């Protein structure tokens, strides 16, 4: 493995988080969200139904795409996340353990995406670039790449707050450790997560903010061009332009090879 500046923490974090992930996200509307994203990608020319789901986690985004008739290949750095995904999808999906910073060529895909946070776990521009290059290598000639990144607003709120989730008999606490006034473009933020009464479940999430200009420069170096950059609003996940770092919750980038 390369001597990355940062980001290896993501593997340790997500090995532990995997056991809590589906319960922590039980309110999340994956079907609606993945439908909205794929429709948006179609609007900029996505054609075909081969998906590479990079950093697939437990398969929450892959499953609605399978249900829509897509053929899905999925990978994640966390062995446990992949194991849980496999338990759900069986042999309907090729699931592999892979680090997106050193992404193998799994094939040629109409849509390659890394959604619901994965790129925020990359802690340097070098890592972001490596991930983008690897994803580009997996694109079909007219393929579309789609990913999301957190806005400053998310680091100033969610990463500064306590959020309690009670689901399916579990009580999970997210504790943001960020001072909102200290959050700047490019900032790294931390939050800890723990299931109440289960000290062994405690772990830390470290994520980085990438300003739009940095993303655009990195895309260009990776041989990609952004065809649409959108902001995501709370609470309904509405997509709109232009991106507003202080208002939107996330940014969604839709890209093609140059
Ligand atoms: C918040 S989860 C999102 C999972 C999934 N995409 C979804 O929509 O539910 C982020 C995922 O990114 C994965 N991840 C983080 N860094 C990664 C890396 N360098 N390579 C591959 N996966 C990574 C984590 O293991 C975790 O499963």
PDB file of C-alpha atoms and ligand atoms in Angstrom:
ATOM      1  CA  UNK A   1       0.000   0.000   0.000  1.00  0.00           C
ATOM      2  CA  UNK A   2       1.107   3.568  -0.661  1.00  0.00           C
ATOM      3  CA  UNK A   3       2.289   5.743   2.185  1.00  0.00           C
ATOM      4  CA  UNK A   4      -0.852   7.921   2.156  1.00  0.00           C
ATOM      5  CA  UNK A   5      -0.866  11.185   4.093  1.00  0.00           C
ATOM      6  CA  UNK A   6      -4.103  10.269   5.748  1.00  0.00           C
ATOM      7  CA  UNK A   7      -7.228   8.249   5.396  1.00  0.00           C
ATOM      8  CA  UNK A   8      -6.184   4.837   6.721  1.00  0.00           C
ATOM      9  CA  UNK A   9      -8.261   5.559   9.819  1.00  0.00           C
ATOM     10  CA  UNK A  10     -11.318   5.133   7.599  1.00  0.00           C
ATOM     11  CA  UNK A  11     -10.798   1.385   7.420  1.00  0.00           C
ATOM     12  CA  UNK A  12     -10.554   0.922  11.194  1.00  0.00           C
ATOM     13  CA  UNK A  13     -13.501   3.278  11.701  1.00  0.00           C
ATOM     14  CA  UNK A  14     -15.770   1.486   9.290  1.00  0.00           C
ATOM     15  CA  UNK A  15     -14.882  -2.008  10.477  1.00  0.00           C
ATOM     16  CA  UNK A  16     -16.426  -1.010  13.812  1.00  0.00           C
ATOM     17  CA  UNK A  17     -19.174   1.223  12.368  1.00  0.00           C
ATOM     18  CA  UNK A  18     -20.377  -1.629  10.116  1.00  0.00           C
ATOM     19  CA  UNK A  19     -22.196  -3.284  13.040  1.00  0.00           C
ATOM     20  CA  UNK A  20     -24.145  -0.075  13.740  1.00  0.00           C
ATOM     21  CA  UNK A  21     -24.482   1.307  10.229  1.00  0.00           C
ATOM     22  CA  UNK A  22     -27.932   0.092   9.184  1.00  0.00           C
ATOM     23  CA  UNK A  23     -29.495   0.970  12.536  1.00  0.00           C
ATOM     24  CA  UNK A  24     -27.842   4.409  12.637  1.00  0.00           C
ATOM     25  CA  UNK A  25     -29.217   5.108   9.140  1.00  0.00           C
ATOM     26  CA  UNK A  26     -32.618   3.425   9.528  1.00  0.00           C
ATOM     27  CA  UNK A  27     -34.512   6.601   8.593  1.00  0.00           C
ATOM     28  CA  UNK A  28     -32.455   7.165   5.486  1.00  0.00           C
ATOM     29  CA  UNK A  29     -34.476   7.097   2.251  1.00  0.00           C
ATOM     30  CA  UNK A  30     -32.082   5.211   0.004  1.00  0.00           C
ATOM     31  CA  UNK A  31     -34.614   4.292  -2.637  1.00  0.00           C
ATOM     32  CA  UNK A  32     -35.750   7.851  -3.155  1.00  0.00           C
ATOM     33  CA  UNK A  33     -32.209   9.246  -2.964  1.00  0.00           C
ATOM     34  CA  UNK A  34     -30.590   6.786  -5.392  1.00  0.00           C
ATOM     35  CA  UNK A  35     -33.535   7.299  -7.761  1.00  0.00           C
ATOM     36  CA  UNK A  36     -33.047  11.040  -7.676  1.00  0.00           C
ATOM     37  CA  UNK A  37     -29.307  10.761  -8.300  1.00  0.00           C
ATOM     38  CA  UNK A  38     -29.617   8.294 -11.161  1.00  0.00           C
ATOM     39  CA  UNK A  39     -32.317  10.416 -12.825  1.00  0.00           C
ATOM     40  CA  UNK A  40     -30.041  13.427 -12.603  1.00  0.00           C
ATOM     41  CA  UNK A  41     -27.200  11.428 -14.146  1.00  0.00           C
ATOM     42  CA  UNK A  42     -29.531  10.362 -16.960  1.00  0.00           C
ATOM     43  CA  UNK A  43     -30.372  14.003 -17.589  1.00  0.00           C
ATOM     44  CA  UNK A  44     -26.698  14.637 -18.408  1.00  0.00           C
ATOM     45  CA  UNK A  45     -26.393  11.620 -20.692  1.00  0.00           C
ATOM     46  CA  UNK A  46     -26.140   8.479 -18.566  1.00  0.00           C
ATOM     47  CA  UNK A  47     -27.117   5.571 -20.780  1.00  0.00           C
ATOM     48  CA  UNK A  48     -26.953   1.945 -19.646  1.00  0.00           C
ATOM     49  CA  UNK A  49     -27.429  -0.003 -16.431  1.00  0.00           C
ATOM     50  CA  UNK A  50     -23.969  -1.126 -15.309  1.00  0.00           C
ATOM     51  CA  UNK A  51     -23.123   0.374 -11.902  1.00  0.00           C
ATOM     52  CA  UNK A  52     -19.871   0.300  -9.944  1.00  0.00           C
ATOM     53  CA  UNK A  53     -20.814   1.221  -6.365  1.00  0.00           C
ATOM     54  CA  UNK A  54     -17.531   2.380  -4.803  1.00  0.00           C
ATOM     55  CA  UNK A  55     -17.448   2.339  -0.984  1.00  0.00           C
ATOM     56  CA  UNK A  56     -20.759   0.499  -0.943  1.00  0.00           C
ATOM     57  CA  UNK A  57     -20.885  -0.024   2.825  1.00  0.00           C
ATOM     58  CA  UNK A  58     -23.626  -2.489   3.758  1.00  0.00           C
ATOM     59  CA  UNK A  59     -25.259  -2.171   0.332  1.00  0.00           C
ATOM     60  CA  UNK A  60     -27.926   0.391   1.229  1.00  0.00           C
ATOM     61  CA  UNK A  61     -27.477   2.225  -2.084  1.00  0.00           C
ATOM     62  CA  UNK A  62     -26.756  -0.849  -4.209  1.00  0.00           C
ATOM     63  CA  UNK A  63     -29.986  -2.658  -3.334  1.00  0.00           C
ATOM     64  CA  UNK A  64     -32.418  -0.060  -4.755  1.00  0.00           C
ATOM     65  CA  UNK A  65     -30.378  -0.055  -7.974  1.00  0.00           C
ATOM     66  CA  UNK A  66     -30.588  -3.858  -8.180  1.00  0.00           C
ATOM     67  CA  UNK A  67     -34.333  -3.550  -7.707  1.00  0.00           C
ATOM     68  CA  UNK A  68     -34.423  -1.161 -10.673  1.00  0.00           C
ATOM     69  CA  UNK A  69     -32.777  -3.808 -12.825  1.00  0.00           C
ATOM     70  CA  UNK A  70     -29.206  -2.520 -12.741  1.00  0.00           C
ATOM     71  CA  UNK A  71     -26.259  -4.881 -12.806  1.00  0.00           C
ATOM     72  CA  UNK A  72     -24.136  -3.902  -9.813  1.00  0.00           C
ATOM     73  CA  UNK A  73     -20.494  -4.409  -8.843  1.00  0.00           C
ATOM     74  CA  UNK A  74     -19.642  -3.115  -5.383  1.00  0.00           C
ATOM     75  CA  UNK A  75     -16.510  -2.606  -3.308  1.00  0.00           C
ATOM     76  CA  UNK A  76     -15.507  -1.193   0.050  1.00  0.00           C
ATOM     77  CA  UNK A  77     -12.329  -0.894   2.098  1.00  0.00           C
ATOM     78  CA  UNK A  78     -14.004  -2.521   5.095  1.00  0.00           C
ATOM     79  CA  UNK A  79     -14.146  -6.294   5.102  1.00  0.00           C
ATOM     80  CA  UNK A  80     -17.038  -6.263   7.552  1.00  0.00           C
ATOM     81  CA  UNK A  81     -19.085  -3.788   5.503  1.00  0.00           C
ATOM     82  CA  UNK A  82     -18.600  -6.012   2.458  1.00  0.00           C
ATOM     83  CA  UNK A  83     -19.554  -9.115   4.427  1.00  0.00           C
ATOM     84  CA  UNK A  84     -22.838  -7.506   5.519  1.00  0.00           C
ATOM     85  CA  UNK A  85     -23.543  -6.342   1.950  1.00  0.00           C
ATOM     86  CA  UNK A  86     -22.900  -9.871   0.663  1.00  0.00           C
ATOM     87  CA  UNK A  87     -25.283 -11.362   3.217  1.00  0.00           C
ATOM     88  CA  UNK A  88     -28.020  -9.134   1.784  1.00  0.00           C
ATOM     89  CA  UNK A  89     -27.388  -9.422  -1.936  1.00  0.00           C
ATOM     90  CA  UNK A  90     -25.897 -12.911  -2.269  1.00  0.00           C
ATOM     91  CA  UNK A  91     -24.605 -13.568  -5.763  1.00  0.00           C
ATOM     92  CA  UNK A  92     -26.716 -10.817  -7.339  1.00  0.00           C
ATOM     93  CA  UNK A  93     -23.758  -8.439  -6.851  1.00  0.00           C
ATOM     94  CA  UNK A  94     -20.031  -8.913  -7.256  1.00  0.00           C
ATOM     95  CA  UNK A  95     -18.731  -7.582  -3.920  1.00  0.00           C
ATOM     96  CA  UNK A  96     -15.004  -7.026  -3.414  1.00  0.00           C
ATOM     97  CA  UNK A  97     -12.867  -5.542  -0.693  1.00  0.00           C
ATOM     98  CA  UNK A  98     -10.932  -2.673  -2.295  1.00  0.00           C
ATOM     99  CA  UNK A  99      -9.410   0.653  -1.289  1.00  0.00           C
ATOM    100  CA  UNK A 100     -10.712   3.366  -3.609  1.00  0.00           C
ATOM    101  CA  UNK A 101      -7.290   5.027  -3.517  1.00  0.00           C
ATOM    102  CA  UNK A 102      -5.945   1.954  -5.318  1.00  0.00           C
ATOM    103  CA  UNK A 103      -9.050   0.880  -7.143  1.00  0.00           C
ATOM    104  CA  UNK A 104      -8.660  -2.162  -9.395  1.00  0.00           C
ATOM    105  CA  UNK A 105     -10.270  -2.103 -12.826  1.00  0.00           C
ATOM    106  CA  UNK A 106     -13.419  -4.100 -12.229  1.00  0.00           C
ATOM    107  CA  UNK A 107     -14.785  -3.514 -15.713  1.00  0.00           C
ATOM    108  CA  UNK A 108     -16.413  -0.863 -17.822  1.00  0.00           C
ATOM    109  CA  UNK A 109     -19.367   0.864 -16.158  1.00  0.00           C
ATOM    110  CA  UNK A 110     -22.065   3.280 -17.334  1.00  0.00           C
ATOM    111  CA  UNK A 111     -22.257   4.760 -13.841  1.00  0.00           C
ATOM    112  CA  UNK A 112     -19.532   4.793 -11.207  1.00  0.00           C
ATOM    113  CA  UNK A 113     -20.522   6.359  -7.932  1.00  0.00           C
ATOM    114  CA  UNK A 114     -19.281   6.849  -4.378  1.00  0.00           C
ATOM    115  CA  UNK A 115     -22.224   8.228  -2.451  1.00  0.00           C
ATOM    116  CA  UNK A 116     -23.201   9.112   1.080  1.00  0.00           C
ATOM    117  CA  UNK A 117     -19.842  10.272   2.368  1.00  0.00           C
ATOM    118  CA  UNK A 118     -16.992   8.017   1.159  1.00  0.00           C
ATOM    119  CA  UNK A 119     -14.788  10.729  -0.360  1.00  0.00           C
ATOM    120  CA  UNK A 120     -14.933  12.767   2.843  1.00  0.00           C
ATOM    121  CA  UNK A 121     -12.870  10.020   4.496  1.00  0.00           C
ATOM    122  CA  UNK A 122      -9.955  10.873   2.165  1.00  0.00           C
ATOM    123  CA  UNK A 123      -7.776  13.284   4.092  1.00  0.00           C
ATOM    124  CA  UNK A 124      -5.476  14.675   1.394  1.00  0.00           C
ATOM    125  CA  UNK A 125      -5.805  15.979  -2.152  1.00  0.00           C
ATOM    126  CA  UNK A 126      -3.442  13.182  -3.270  1.00  0.00           C
ATOM    127  CA  UNK A 127      -5.869  10.609  -1.958  1.00  0.00           C
ATOM    128  CA  UNK A 128      -8.816  12.348  -3.603  1.00  0.00           C
ATOM    129  CA  UNK A 129      -6.936  12.424  -6.904  1.00  0.00           C
ATOM    130  CA  UNK A 130      -5.997   8.744  -6.659  1.00  0.00           C
ATOM    131  CA  UNK A 131      -9.627   7.804  -6.023  1.00  0.00           C
ATOM    132  CA  UNK A 132     -10.863   9.891  -8.959  1.00  0.00           C
ATOM    133  CA  UNK A 133      -8.255   8.380 -11.311  1.00  0.00           C
ATOM    134  CA  UNK A 134      -9.276   4.870 -10.247  1.00  0.00           C
ATOM    135  CA  UNK A 135     -12.961   5.582 -10.727  1.00  0.00           C
ATOM    136  CA  UNK A 136     -12.311   7.134 -14.137  1.00  0.00           C
ATOM    137  CA  UNK A 137     -10.452   3.962 -15.164  1.00  0.00           C
ATOM    138  CA  UNK A 138     -13.664   2.005 -14.539  1.00  0.00           C
ATOM    139  CA  UNK A 139     -15.864   4.251 -16.702  1.00  0.00           C
ATOM    140  CA  UNK A 140     -17.273   3.136 -20.046  1.00  0.00           C
ATOM    141  CA  UNK A 141     -16.471   5.571 -22.862  1.00  0.00           C
ATOM    142  CA  UNK A 142     -19.602   7.703 -22.258  1.00  0.00           C
ATOM    143  CA  UNK A 143     -19.825   6.711 -18.582  1.00  0.00           C
ATOM    144  CA  UNK A 144     -20.839   9.024 -15.755  1.00  0.00           C
ATOM    145  CA  UNK A 145     -19.064   9.445 -12.409  1.00  0.00           C
ATOM    146  CA  UNK A 146     -21.079  10.758  -9.462  1.00  0.00           C
ATOM    147  CA  UNK A 147     -19.969  11.469  -5.896  1.00  0.00           C
ATOM    148  CA  UNK A 148     -20.930  13.641  -2.952  1.00  0.00           C
ATOM    149  CA  UNK A 149     -18.951  15.669  -0.454  1.00  0.00           C
ATOM    150  CA  UNK A 150     -19.957  17.471   2.730  1.00  0.00           C
ATOM    151  CA  UNK A 151     -20.369  21.235   2.840  1.00  0.00           C
ATOM    152  CA  UNK A 152     -18.968  23.582   5.471  1.00  0.00           C
ATOM    153  CA  UNK A 153     -22.495  23.753   6.905  1.00  0.00           C
ATOM    154  CA  UNK A 154     -22.380  20.025   7.699  1.00  0.00           C
ATOM    155  CA  UNK A 155     -19.031  20.322   9.479  1.00  0.00           C
ATOM    156  CA  UNK A 156     -20.355  23.297  11.467  1.00  0.00           C
ATOM    157  CA  UNK A 157     -23.527  21.498  12.526  1.00  0.00           C
ATOM    158  CA  UNK A 158     -23.547  17.681  12.409  1.00  0.00           C
ATOM    159  CA  UNK A 159     -19.836  17.514  13.316  1.00  0.00           C
ATOM    160  CA  UNK A 160     -20.411  19.877  16.243  1.00  0.00           C
ATOM    161  CA  UNK A 161     -23.563  18.307  17.646  1.00  0.00           C
ATOM    162  CA  UNK A 162     -24.742  15.313  19.590  1.00  0.00           C
ATOM    163  CA  UNK A 163     -27.158  13.140  17.645  1.00  0.00           C
ATOM    164  CA  UNK A 164     -28.932  10.223  19.287  1.00  0.00           C
ATOM    165  CA  UNK A 165     -30.510   7.433  17.294  1.00  0.00           C
ATOM    166  CA  UNK A 166     -32.771   4.873  18.916  1.00  0.00           C
ATOM    167  CA  UNK A 167     -33.609   2.077  16.521  1.00  0.00           C
ATOM    168  CA  UNK A 168     -34.420  -1.608  16.728  1.00  0.00           C
ATOM    169  CA  UNK A 169     -33.540  -1.790  20.426  1.00  0.00           C
ATOM    170  CA  UNK A 170     -30.285   0.084  20.019  1.00  0.00           C
ATOM    171  CA  UNK A 171     -29.245   3.495  21.307  1.00  0.00           C
ATOM    172  CA  UNK A 172     -26.425   5.012  19.262  1.00  0.00           C
ATOM    173  CA  UNK A 173     -24.802   8.360  20.027  1.00  0.00           C
ATOM    174  CA  UNK A 174     -22.910  10.492  17.512  1.00  0.00           C
ATOM    175  CA  UNK A 175     -20.836  13.229  19.216  1.00  0.00           C
ATOM    176  CA  UNK A 176     -19.288  15.896  17.012  1.00  0.00           C
ATOM    177  CA  UNK A 177     -16.014  17.329  18.345  1.00  0.00           C
ATOM    178  CA  UNK A 178     -15.721  20.308  16.029  1.00  0.00           C
ATOM    179  CA  UNK A 179     -15.901  23.958  17.066  1.00  0.00           C
ATOM    180  CA  UNK A 180     -18.176  25.510  14.418  1.00  0.00           C
ATOM    181  CA  UNK A 181     -16.212  28.771  14.382  1.00  0.00           C
ATOM    182  CA  UNK A 182     -12.985  26.855  13.649  1.00  0.00           C
ATOM    183  CA  UNK A 183     -14.361  25.220  10.486  1.00  0.00           C
ATOM    184  CA  UNK A 184     -12.688  26.587   7.350  1.00  0.00           C
ATOM    185  CA  UNK A 185     -12.440  25.404   3.737  1.00  0.00           C
ATOM    186  CA  UNK A 186     -10.297  22.254   3.763  1.00  0.00           C
ATOM    187  CA  UNK A 187     -10.897  21.609   7.435  1.00  0.00           C
ATOM    188  CA  UNK A 188     -10.697  18.102   8.985  1.00  0.00           C
ATOM    189  CA  UNK A 189     -13.437  17.339  11.482  1.00  0.00           C
ATOM    190  CA  UNK A 190     -14.012  14.530  13.946  1.00  0.00           C
ATOM    191  CA  UNK A 191     -16.940  12.858  15.602  1.00  0.00           C
ATOM    192  CA  UNK A 192     -17.133   9.818  17.839  1.00  0.00           C
ATOM    193  CA  UNK A 193     -19.827   7.168  17.723  1.00  0.00           C
ATOM    194  CA  UNK A 194     -20.800   4.660  20.375  1.00  0.00           C
ATOM    195  CA  UNK A 195     -23.663   2.335  21.150  1.00  0.00           C
ATOM    196  CA  UNK A 196     -24.775   3.043  24.707  1.00  0.00           C
ATOM    197  CA  UNK A 197     -23.658   0.259  27.024  1.00  0.00           C
ATOM    198  CA  UNK A 198     -21.217  -1.187  24.453  1.00  0.00           C
ATOM    199  CA  UNK A 199     -17.818   0.461  25.018  1.00  0.00           C
ATOM    200  CA  UNK A 200     -16.211  -1.791  22.397  1.00  0.00           C
ATOM    201  CA  UNK A 201     -18.381  -0.101  19.740  1.00  0.00           C
ATOM    202  CA  UNK A 202     -16.738   3.313  20.317  1.00  0.00           C
ATOM    203  CA  UNK A 203     -14.854   4.733  17.339  1.00  0.00           C
ATOM    204  CA  UNK A 204     -13.911   8.006  15.673  1.00  0.00           C
ATOM    205  CA  UNK A 205     -14.855   9.357  12.241  1.00  0.00           C
ATOM    206  CA  UNK A 206     -12.431  11.832  10.705  1.00  0.00           C
ATOM    207  CA  UNK A 207     -13.556  13.582   7.541  1.00  0.00           C
ATOM    208  CA  UNK A 208     -12.242  16.401   5.418  1.00  0.00           C
ATOM    209  CA  UNK A 209     -13.899  19.277   3.609  1.00  0.00           C
ATOM    210  CA  UNK A 210     -13.022  19.847  -0.048  1.00  0.00           C
ATOM    211  CA  UNK A 211     -13.905  23.280  -1.482  1.00  0.00           C
ATOM    212  CA  UNK A 212     -15.521  23.308  -4.925  1.00  0.00           C
ATOM    213  CA  UNK A 213     -12.424  24.906  -6.502  1.00  0.00           C
ATOM    214  CA  UNK A 214     -10.182  22.128  -5.153  1.00  0.00           C
ATOM    215  CA  UNK A 215     -12.554  19.481  -6.453  1.00  0.00           C
ATOM    216  CA  UNK A 216     -12.624  21.088  -9.903  1.00  0.00           C
ATOM    217  CA  UNK A 217      -8.806  21.273 -10.056  1.00  0.00           C
ATOM    218  CA  UNK A 218      -8.438  17.681  -8.877  1.00  0.00           C
ATOM    219  CA  UNK A 219     -10.998  16.460 -11.402  1.00  0.00           C
ATOM    220  CA  UNK A 220      -9.045  18.127 -14.171  1.00  0.00           C
ATOM    221  CA  UNK A 221      -5.767  16.536 -13.082  1.00  0.00           C
ATOM    222  CA  UNK A 222      -7.556  13.173 -13.019  1.00  0.00           C
ATOM    223  CA  UNK A 223      -8.758  13.689 -16.611  1.00  0.00           C
ATOM    224  CA  UNK A 224     -12.375  14.339 -15.665  1.00  0.00           C
ATOM    225  CA  UNK A 225     -14.725  17.247 -16.218  1.00  0.00           C
ATOM    226  CA  UNK A 226     -17.631  18.240 -14.042  1.00  0.00           C
ATOM    227  CA  UNK A 227     -20.846  18.438 -16.035  1.00  0.00           C
ATOM    228  CA  UNK A 228     -23.028  19.407 -13.101  1.00  0.00           C
ATOM    229  CA  UNK A 229     -22.370  20.452  -9.499  1.00  0.00           C
ATOM    230  CA  UNK A 230     -25.408  20.518  -7.240  1.00  0.00           C
ATOM    231  CA  UNK A 231     -26.207  21.329  -3.640  1.00  0.00           C
ATOM    232  CA  UNK A 232     -28.335  19.031  -1.489  1.00  0.00           C
ATOM    233  CA  UNK A 233     -30.841  20.624   0.892  1.00  0.00           C
ATOM    234  CA  UNK A 234     -32.105  19.399   4.262  1.00  0.00           C
ATOM    235  CA  UNK A 235     -34.405  17.701   5.042  1.00  0.00           C
ATOM    236  CA  UNK A 236     -35.841  16.541   1.735  1.00  0.00           C
ATOM    237  CA  UNK A 237     -32.639  15.946  -0.255  1.00  0.00           C
ATOM    238  CA  UNK A 238     -33.688  18.410  -2.959  1.00  0.00           C
ATOM    239  CA  UNK A 239     -30.948  19.152  -5.519  1.00  0.00           C
ATOM    240  CA  UNK A 240     -30.306  22.711  -6.654  1.00  0.00           C
ATOM    241  CA  UNK A 241     -27.679  25.042  -8.069  1.00  0.00           C
ATOM    242  CA  UNK A 242     -25.482  26.896  -7.330  1.00  0.00           C
ATOM    243  CA  UNK A 243     -23.780  25.140  -4.420  1.00  0.00           C
ATOM    244  CA  UNK A 244     -24.127  27.116  -1.207  1.00  0.00           C
ATOM    245  CA  UNK A 245     -21.577  25.991   1.416  1.00  0.00           C
ATOM    246  CA  UNK A 246     -23.526  27.707   4.194  1.00  0.00           C
ATOM    247  CA  UNK A 247     -26.920  26.351   3.300  1.00  0.00           C
ATOM    248  CA  UNK A 248     -26.625  23.038   1.495  1.00  0.00           C
ATOM    249  CA  UNK A 249     -25.846  19.860   3.410  1.00  0.00           C
ATOM    250  CA  UNK A 250     -23.847  18.182   0.674  1.00  0.00           C
ATOM    251  CA  UNK A 251     -22.456  18.815  -2.775  1.00  0.00           C
ATOM    252  CA  UNK A 252     -23.055  16.338  -5.599  1.00  0.00           C
ATOM    253  CA  UNK A 253     -20.652  16.283  -8.544  1.00  0.00           C
ATOM    254  CA  UNK A 254     -21.587  14.615 -11.816  1.00  0.00           C
ATOM    255  CA  UNK A 255     -18.630  14.095 -14.138  1.00  0.00           C
ATOM    256  CA  UNK A 256     -17.435  12.548 -17.369  1.00  0.00           C
ATOM    257  CA  UNK A 257     -14.045  11.730 -18.784  1.00  0.00           C
ATOM    258  CA  UNK A 258     -12.406  14.577 -20.732  1.00  0.00           C
TER     259      UNK A 258
HETATM  260  C1  LIG B   1     -20.999   6.379   5.082  1.00  0.00           C
HETATM  261  S1  LIG B   1     -20.563   4.889   4.298  1.00  0.00           S
HETATM  262  C2  LIG B   1     -21.501   4.924   2.776  1.00  0.00           C
HETATM  263  C3  LIG B   1     -21.834   3.557   2.308  1.00  0.00           C
HETATM  264  C4  LIG B   1     -22.717   3.458   1.063  1.00  0.00           C
HETATM  265  N1  LIG B   1     -22.129   4.119  -0.076  1.00  0.00           N
HETATM  266  C5  LIG B   1     -24.121   3.922   1.299  1.00  0.00           C
HETATM  267  O1  LIG B   1     -24.648   4.658   0.454  1.00  0.00           O
HETATM  268  O2  LIG B   1     -24.718   3.545   2.321  1.00  0.00           O
HETATM  269  C6  LIG B   1     -18.925   5.253   3.742  1.00  0.00           C
HETATM  270  C7  LIG B   1     -18.202   4.012   3.269  1.00  0.00           C
HETATM  271  O3  LIG B   1     -16.955   4.420   2.693  1.00  0.00           O
HETATM  272  C8  LIG B   1     -16.050   3.376   2.915  1.00  0.00           C
HETATM  273  N2  LIG B   1     -14.679   3.875   2.686  1.00  0.00           N
HETATM  274  C9  LIG B   1     -14.032   4.853   3.359  1.00  0.00           C
HETATM  275  N3  LIG B   1     -12.785   5.002   2.855  1.00  0.00           N
HETATM  276  C10 LIG B   1     -12.670   4.122   1.825  1.00  0.00           C
HETATM  277  C11 LIG B   1     -11.632   3.800   0.916  1.00  0.00           C
HETATM  278  N4  LIG B   1     -10.437   4.419   0.962  1.00  0.00           N
HETATM  279  N5  LIG B   1     -11.868   2.877  -0.036  1.00  0.00           N
HETATM  280  C12 LIG B   1     -13.062   2.217  -0.090  1.00  0.00           C
HETATM  281  N6  LIG B   1     -14.068   2.450   0.771  1.00  0.00           N
HETATM  282  C13 LIG B   1     -13.888   3.405   1.717  1.00  0.00           C
HETATM  283  C14 LIG B   1     -16.325   2.953   4.339  1.00  0.00           C
HETATM  284  O4  LIG B   1     -15.791   1.684   4.677  1.00  0.00           O
HETATM  285  C15 LIG B   1     -17.851   3.028   4.371  1.00  0.00           C
HETATM  286  O5  LIG B   1     -18.427   1.777   4.092  1.00  0.00           O
END
